[in-house]
Coordinates of C-alpha atoms in Angstrom, one line a residue:
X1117 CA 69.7 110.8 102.7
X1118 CA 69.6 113.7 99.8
X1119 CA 72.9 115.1 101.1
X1120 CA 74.3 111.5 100.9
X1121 CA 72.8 111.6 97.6
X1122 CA 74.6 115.2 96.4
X1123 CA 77.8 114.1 98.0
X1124 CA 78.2 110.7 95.9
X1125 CA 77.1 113.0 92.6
X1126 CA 80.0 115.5 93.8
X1127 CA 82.6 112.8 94.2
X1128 CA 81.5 110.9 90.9
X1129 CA 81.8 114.3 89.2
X1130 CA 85.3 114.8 90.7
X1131 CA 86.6 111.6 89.6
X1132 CA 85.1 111.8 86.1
X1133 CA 87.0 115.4 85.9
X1134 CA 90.2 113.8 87.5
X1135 CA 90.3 111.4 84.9
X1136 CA 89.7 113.6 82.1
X1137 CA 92.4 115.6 83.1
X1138 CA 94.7 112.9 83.2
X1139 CA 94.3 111.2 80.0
X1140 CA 93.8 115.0 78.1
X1141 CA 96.6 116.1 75.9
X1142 CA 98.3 118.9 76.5
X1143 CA 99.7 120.5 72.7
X1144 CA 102.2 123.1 73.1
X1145 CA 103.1 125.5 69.6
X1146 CA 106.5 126.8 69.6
X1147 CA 107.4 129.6 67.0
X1148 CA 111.0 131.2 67.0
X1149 CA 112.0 133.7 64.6
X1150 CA 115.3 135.2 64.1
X1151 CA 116.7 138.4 61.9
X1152 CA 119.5 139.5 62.0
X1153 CA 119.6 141.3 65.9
X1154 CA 115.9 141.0 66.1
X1155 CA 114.7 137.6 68.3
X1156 CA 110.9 136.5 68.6
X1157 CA 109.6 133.6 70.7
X1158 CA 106.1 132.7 71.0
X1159 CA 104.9 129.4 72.8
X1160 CA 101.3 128.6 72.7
X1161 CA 99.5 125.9 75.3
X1162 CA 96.5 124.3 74.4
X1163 CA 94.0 121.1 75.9
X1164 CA 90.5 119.7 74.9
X1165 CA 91.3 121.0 70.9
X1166 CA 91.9 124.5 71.8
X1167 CA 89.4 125.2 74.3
X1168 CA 91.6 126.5 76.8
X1169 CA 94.3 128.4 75.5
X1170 CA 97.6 129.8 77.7
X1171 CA 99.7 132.5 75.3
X1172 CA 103.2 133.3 75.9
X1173 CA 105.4 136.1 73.9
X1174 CA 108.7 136.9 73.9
X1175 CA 109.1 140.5 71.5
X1176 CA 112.7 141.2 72.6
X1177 CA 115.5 139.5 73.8
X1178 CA 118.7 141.7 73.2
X1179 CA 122.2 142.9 74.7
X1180 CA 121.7 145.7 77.3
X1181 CA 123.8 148.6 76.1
X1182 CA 125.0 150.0 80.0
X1183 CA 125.8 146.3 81.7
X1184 CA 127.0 142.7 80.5
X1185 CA 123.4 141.9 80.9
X1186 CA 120.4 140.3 78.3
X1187 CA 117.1 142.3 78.6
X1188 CA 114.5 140.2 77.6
X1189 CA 110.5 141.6 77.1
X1190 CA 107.5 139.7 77.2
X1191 CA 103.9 138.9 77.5
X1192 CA 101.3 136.3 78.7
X1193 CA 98.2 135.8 77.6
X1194 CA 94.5 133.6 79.1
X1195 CA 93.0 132.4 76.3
X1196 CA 92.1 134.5 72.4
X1197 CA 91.4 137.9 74.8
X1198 CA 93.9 141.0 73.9
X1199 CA 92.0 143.3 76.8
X1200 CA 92.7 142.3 80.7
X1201 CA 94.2 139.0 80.3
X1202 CA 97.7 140.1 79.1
X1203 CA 100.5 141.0 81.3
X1204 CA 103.6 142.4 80.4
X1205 CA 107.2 141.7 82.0
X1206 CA 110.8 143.1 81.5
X1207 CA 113.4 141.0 82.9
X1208 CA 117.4 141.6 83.1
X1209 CA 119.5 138.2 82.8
X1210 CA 122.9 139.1 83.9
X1211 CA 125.9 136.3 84.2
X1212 CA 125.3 136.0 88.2
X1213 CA 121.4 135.2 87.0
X1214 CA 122.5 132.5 84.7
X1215 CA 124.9 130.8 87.4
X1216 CA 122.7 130.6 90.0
X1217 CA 120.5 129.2 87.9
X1218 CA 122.4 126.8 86.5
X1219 CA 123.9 125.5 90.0
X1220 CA 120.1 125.4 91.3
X1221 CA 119.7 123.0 88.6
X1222 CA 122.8 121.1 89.4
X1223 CA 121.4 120.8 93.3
X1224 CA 118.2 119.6 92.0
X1225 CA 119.9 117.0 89.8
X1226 CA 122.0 115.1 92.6
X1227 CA 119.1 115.3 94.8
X1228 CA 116.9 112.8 92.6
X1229 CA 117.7 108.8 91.7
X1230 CA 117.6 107.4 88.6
X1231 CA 116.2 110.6 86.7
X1232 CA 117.6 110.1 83.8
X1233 CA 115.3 106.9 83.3
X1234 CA 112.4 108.8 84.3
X1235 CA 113.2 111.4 82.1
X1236 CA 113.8 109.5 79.2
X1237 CA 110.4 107.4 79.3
X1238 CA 108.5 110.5 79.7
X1239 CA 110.4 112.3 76.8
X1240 CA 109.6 109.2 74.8
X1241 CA 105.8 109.9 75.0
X1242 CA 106.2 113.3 73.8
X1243 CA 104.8 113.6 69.9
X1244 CA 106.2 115.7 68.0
X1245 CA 103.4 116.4 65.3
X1246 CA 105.4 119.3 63.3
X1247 CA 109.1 120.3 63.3
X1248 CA 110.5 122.9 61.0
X1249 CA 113.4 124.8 60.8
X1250 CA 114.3 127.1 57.6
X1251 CA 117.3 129.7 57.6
X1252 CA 118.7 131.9 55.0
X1253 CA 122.5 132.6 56.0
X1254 CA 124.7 135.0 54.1
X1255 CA 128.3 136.6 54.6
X1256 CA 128.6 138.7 52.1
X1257 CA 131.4 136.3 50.2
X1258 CA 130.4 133.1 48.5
X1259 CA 133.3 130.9 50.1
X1260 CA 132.5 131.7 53.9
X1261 CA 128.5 131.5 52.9
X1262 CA 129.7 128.1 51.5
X1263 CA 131.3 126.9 54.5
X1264 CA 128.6 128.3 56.6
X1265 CA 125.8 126.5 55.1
X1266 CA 127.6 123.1 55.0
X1267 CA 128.3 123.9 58.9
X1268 CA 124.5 124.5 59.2
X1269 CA 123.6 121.4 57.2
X1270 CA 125.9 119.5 60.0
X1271 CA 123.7 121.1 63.0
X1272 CA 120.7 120.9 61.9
X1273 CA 121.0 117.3 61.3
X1274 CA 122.4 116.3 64.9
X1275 CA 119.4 118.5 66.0
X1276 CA 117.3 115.6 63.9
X1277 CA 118.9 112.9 64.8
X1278 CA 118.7 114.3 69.2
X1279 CA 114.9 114.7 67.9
X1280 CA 114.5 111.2 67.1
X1281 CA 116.6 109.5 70.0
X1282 CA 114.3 111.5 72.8
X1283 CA 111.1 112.1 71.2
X1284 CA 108.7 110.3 68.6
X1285 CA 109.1 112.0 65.4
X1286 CA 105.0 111.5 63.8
X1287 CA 106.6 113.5 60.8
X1288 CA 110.2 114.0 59.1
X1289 CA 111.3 117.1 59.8
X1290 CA 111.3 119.9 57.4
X1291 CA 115.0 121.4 56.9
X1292 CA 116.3 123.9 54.5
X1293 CA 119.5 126.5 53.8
X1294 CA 119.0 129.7 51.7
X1295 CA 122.6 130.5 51.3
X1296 CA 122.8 134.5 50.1
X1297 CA 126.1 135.0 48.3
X1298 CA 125.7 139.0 48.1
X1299 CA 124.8 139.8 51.0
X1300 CA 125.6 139.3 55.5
X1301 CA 122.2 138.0 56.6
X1302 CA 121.6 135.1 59.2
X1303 CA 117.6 134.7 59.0
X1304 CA 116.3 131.4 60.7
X1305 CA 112.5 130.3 62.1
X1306 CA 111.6 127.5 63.8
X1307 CA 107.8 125.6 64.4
X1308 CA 107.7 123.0 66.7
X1309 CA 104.3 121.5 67.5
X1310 CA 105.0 118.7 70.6
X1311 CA 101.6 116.8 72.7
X1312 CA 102.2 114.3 75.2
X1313 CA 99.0 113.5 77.7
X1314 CA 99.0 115.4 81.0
X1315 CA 98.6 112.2 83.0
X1316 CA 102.2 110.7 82.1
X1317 CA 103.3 114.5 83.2
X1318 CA 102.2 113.9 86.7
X1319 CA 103.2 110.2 86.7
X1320 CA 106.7 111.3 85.6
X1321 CA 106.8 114.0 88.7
X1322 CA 105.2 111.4 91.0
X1323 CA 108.2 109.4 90.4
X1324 CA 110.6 112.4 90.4
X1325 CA 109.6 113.1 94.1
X1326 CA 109.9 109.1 95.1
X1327 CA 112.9 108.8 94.1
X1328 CA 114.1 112.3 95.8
X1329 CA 116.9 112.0 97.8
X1330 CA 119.1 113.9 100.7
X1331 CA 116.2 116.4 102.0
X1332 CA 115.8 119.9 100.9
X1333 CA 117.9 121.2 98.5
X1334 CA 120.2 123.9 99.6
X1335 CA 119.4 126.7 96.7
X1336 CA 121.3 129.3 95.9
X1337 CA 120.0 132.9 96.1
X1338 CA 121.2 135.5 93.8
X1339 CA 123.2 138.2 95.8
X1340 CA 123.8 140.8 92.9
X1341 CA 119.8 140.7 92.1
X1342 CA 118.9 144.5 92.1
X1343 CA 115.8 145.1 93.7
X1344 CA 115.3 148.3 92.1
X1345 CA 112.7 148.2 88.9
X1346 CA 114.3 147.0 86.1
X1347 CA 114.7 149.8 83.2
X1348 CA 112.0 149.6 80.3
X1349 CA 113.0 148.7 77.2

């Protein structure tokens, strides 16, 4: 009778956790910073206000000098700790890399029904709580910095106006130019704070794999990947 007991506790406390998870939000920081050559990504997850953390930084992303290849270097973090919890990776992103990527992701598309639906109701319960995007662009003569910063003005506001088709905007964006008319300089950082709950994640997937279609996709595998250690940066 007491192990019937324990066993309804255990399955009470299973669905309480279930459901927490499921109607949790999951926040997700996203901090880019560009200088000149010099690229920095850092994404940040975070549920239950910060009490589990998951890190993610991206130091270097730049044009290997010896192939017509990107190098990009980066770490992952569990969590505030700076001790055992971070790993370090160097990856090499050549052209084949990108293709066979890219047609994975074609394969995946024309195996699934109506994803674009599905897609664009879950992207409609994404927040976006912060958006900001400020550049300072320069080249070195007023008239091309001129027509640069118009052409920036342009993108930046079909970024906004993307934003506010797919997501749900909670704030108006924060936009500005910094033209420089003495010197060449292209300077640009963007914060992005999006939440959406975890449970309309795994509802979207759910119907993702209903609606799958034409068995196992046939992926491609990347023949020119080198298995030999990729060079540190």
């Amino acid at each position: 009778m007491k192990n019937l007991v324990w066993l309804y506790i255990a399955l009470i406390a299973i669905i309480l956790l279930f459901l927490l998870i499921i109607f949790s939000k999951l926040t997700i920081l996203l901090n880019y910073f560009h200088h000149n050559d010099n690229d920095e990504l850092k994404i940040e997850f975070r549920i239950w206000f910060g009490l589990i953390k998951y890190k993610m930084n991206i130091p270097l992303i730049k044009i290997d000098d010896d192939s017509p290849s990107i190098v990009v270097k980066g770490n992952s973090q569990m969590g505030d700790s700076h001790d055992n919890d971070s790993s370090m990776n160097v990856e090499q992103i050549t052209k084949e890399t990108i293709m066979t990527k890219l047609t994975n992701a074609k394969e995946i598309l024309d195996h699934v029904l109506s994803m674009n639906v599905i897609v664009s109701k879950f992207l409609k319960r994404i927040v976006i709580k912060t958006f900001e995007w400020h550049s300072l662009v320069g080249a070195g003569d007023a008239a091309h910095t001129g027509l640069i910063t118009g052409a920036l003005w342009m993108i930046k506001g079909n970024v906004v106006g993307m934003l506010s088709n797919f997501f749900r905007l909670k704030e108006m964006p924060v936009l500005s130019v910094t033209p420089h008319f003495q010197l060449a300089v292209i300077q640009t950082r963007i914060t992005c704070i999006f939440q959406f709950r975890i449970g309309h994640a795994i509802l979207a997937g759910l119907k993702l794999i209903k609606f799958w279609k034409g068995g196992r996709p046939n992926f491609k595998v990347n023949t020119a990947y080198s298995k030999e250690k990729t060079k540190t940066v």
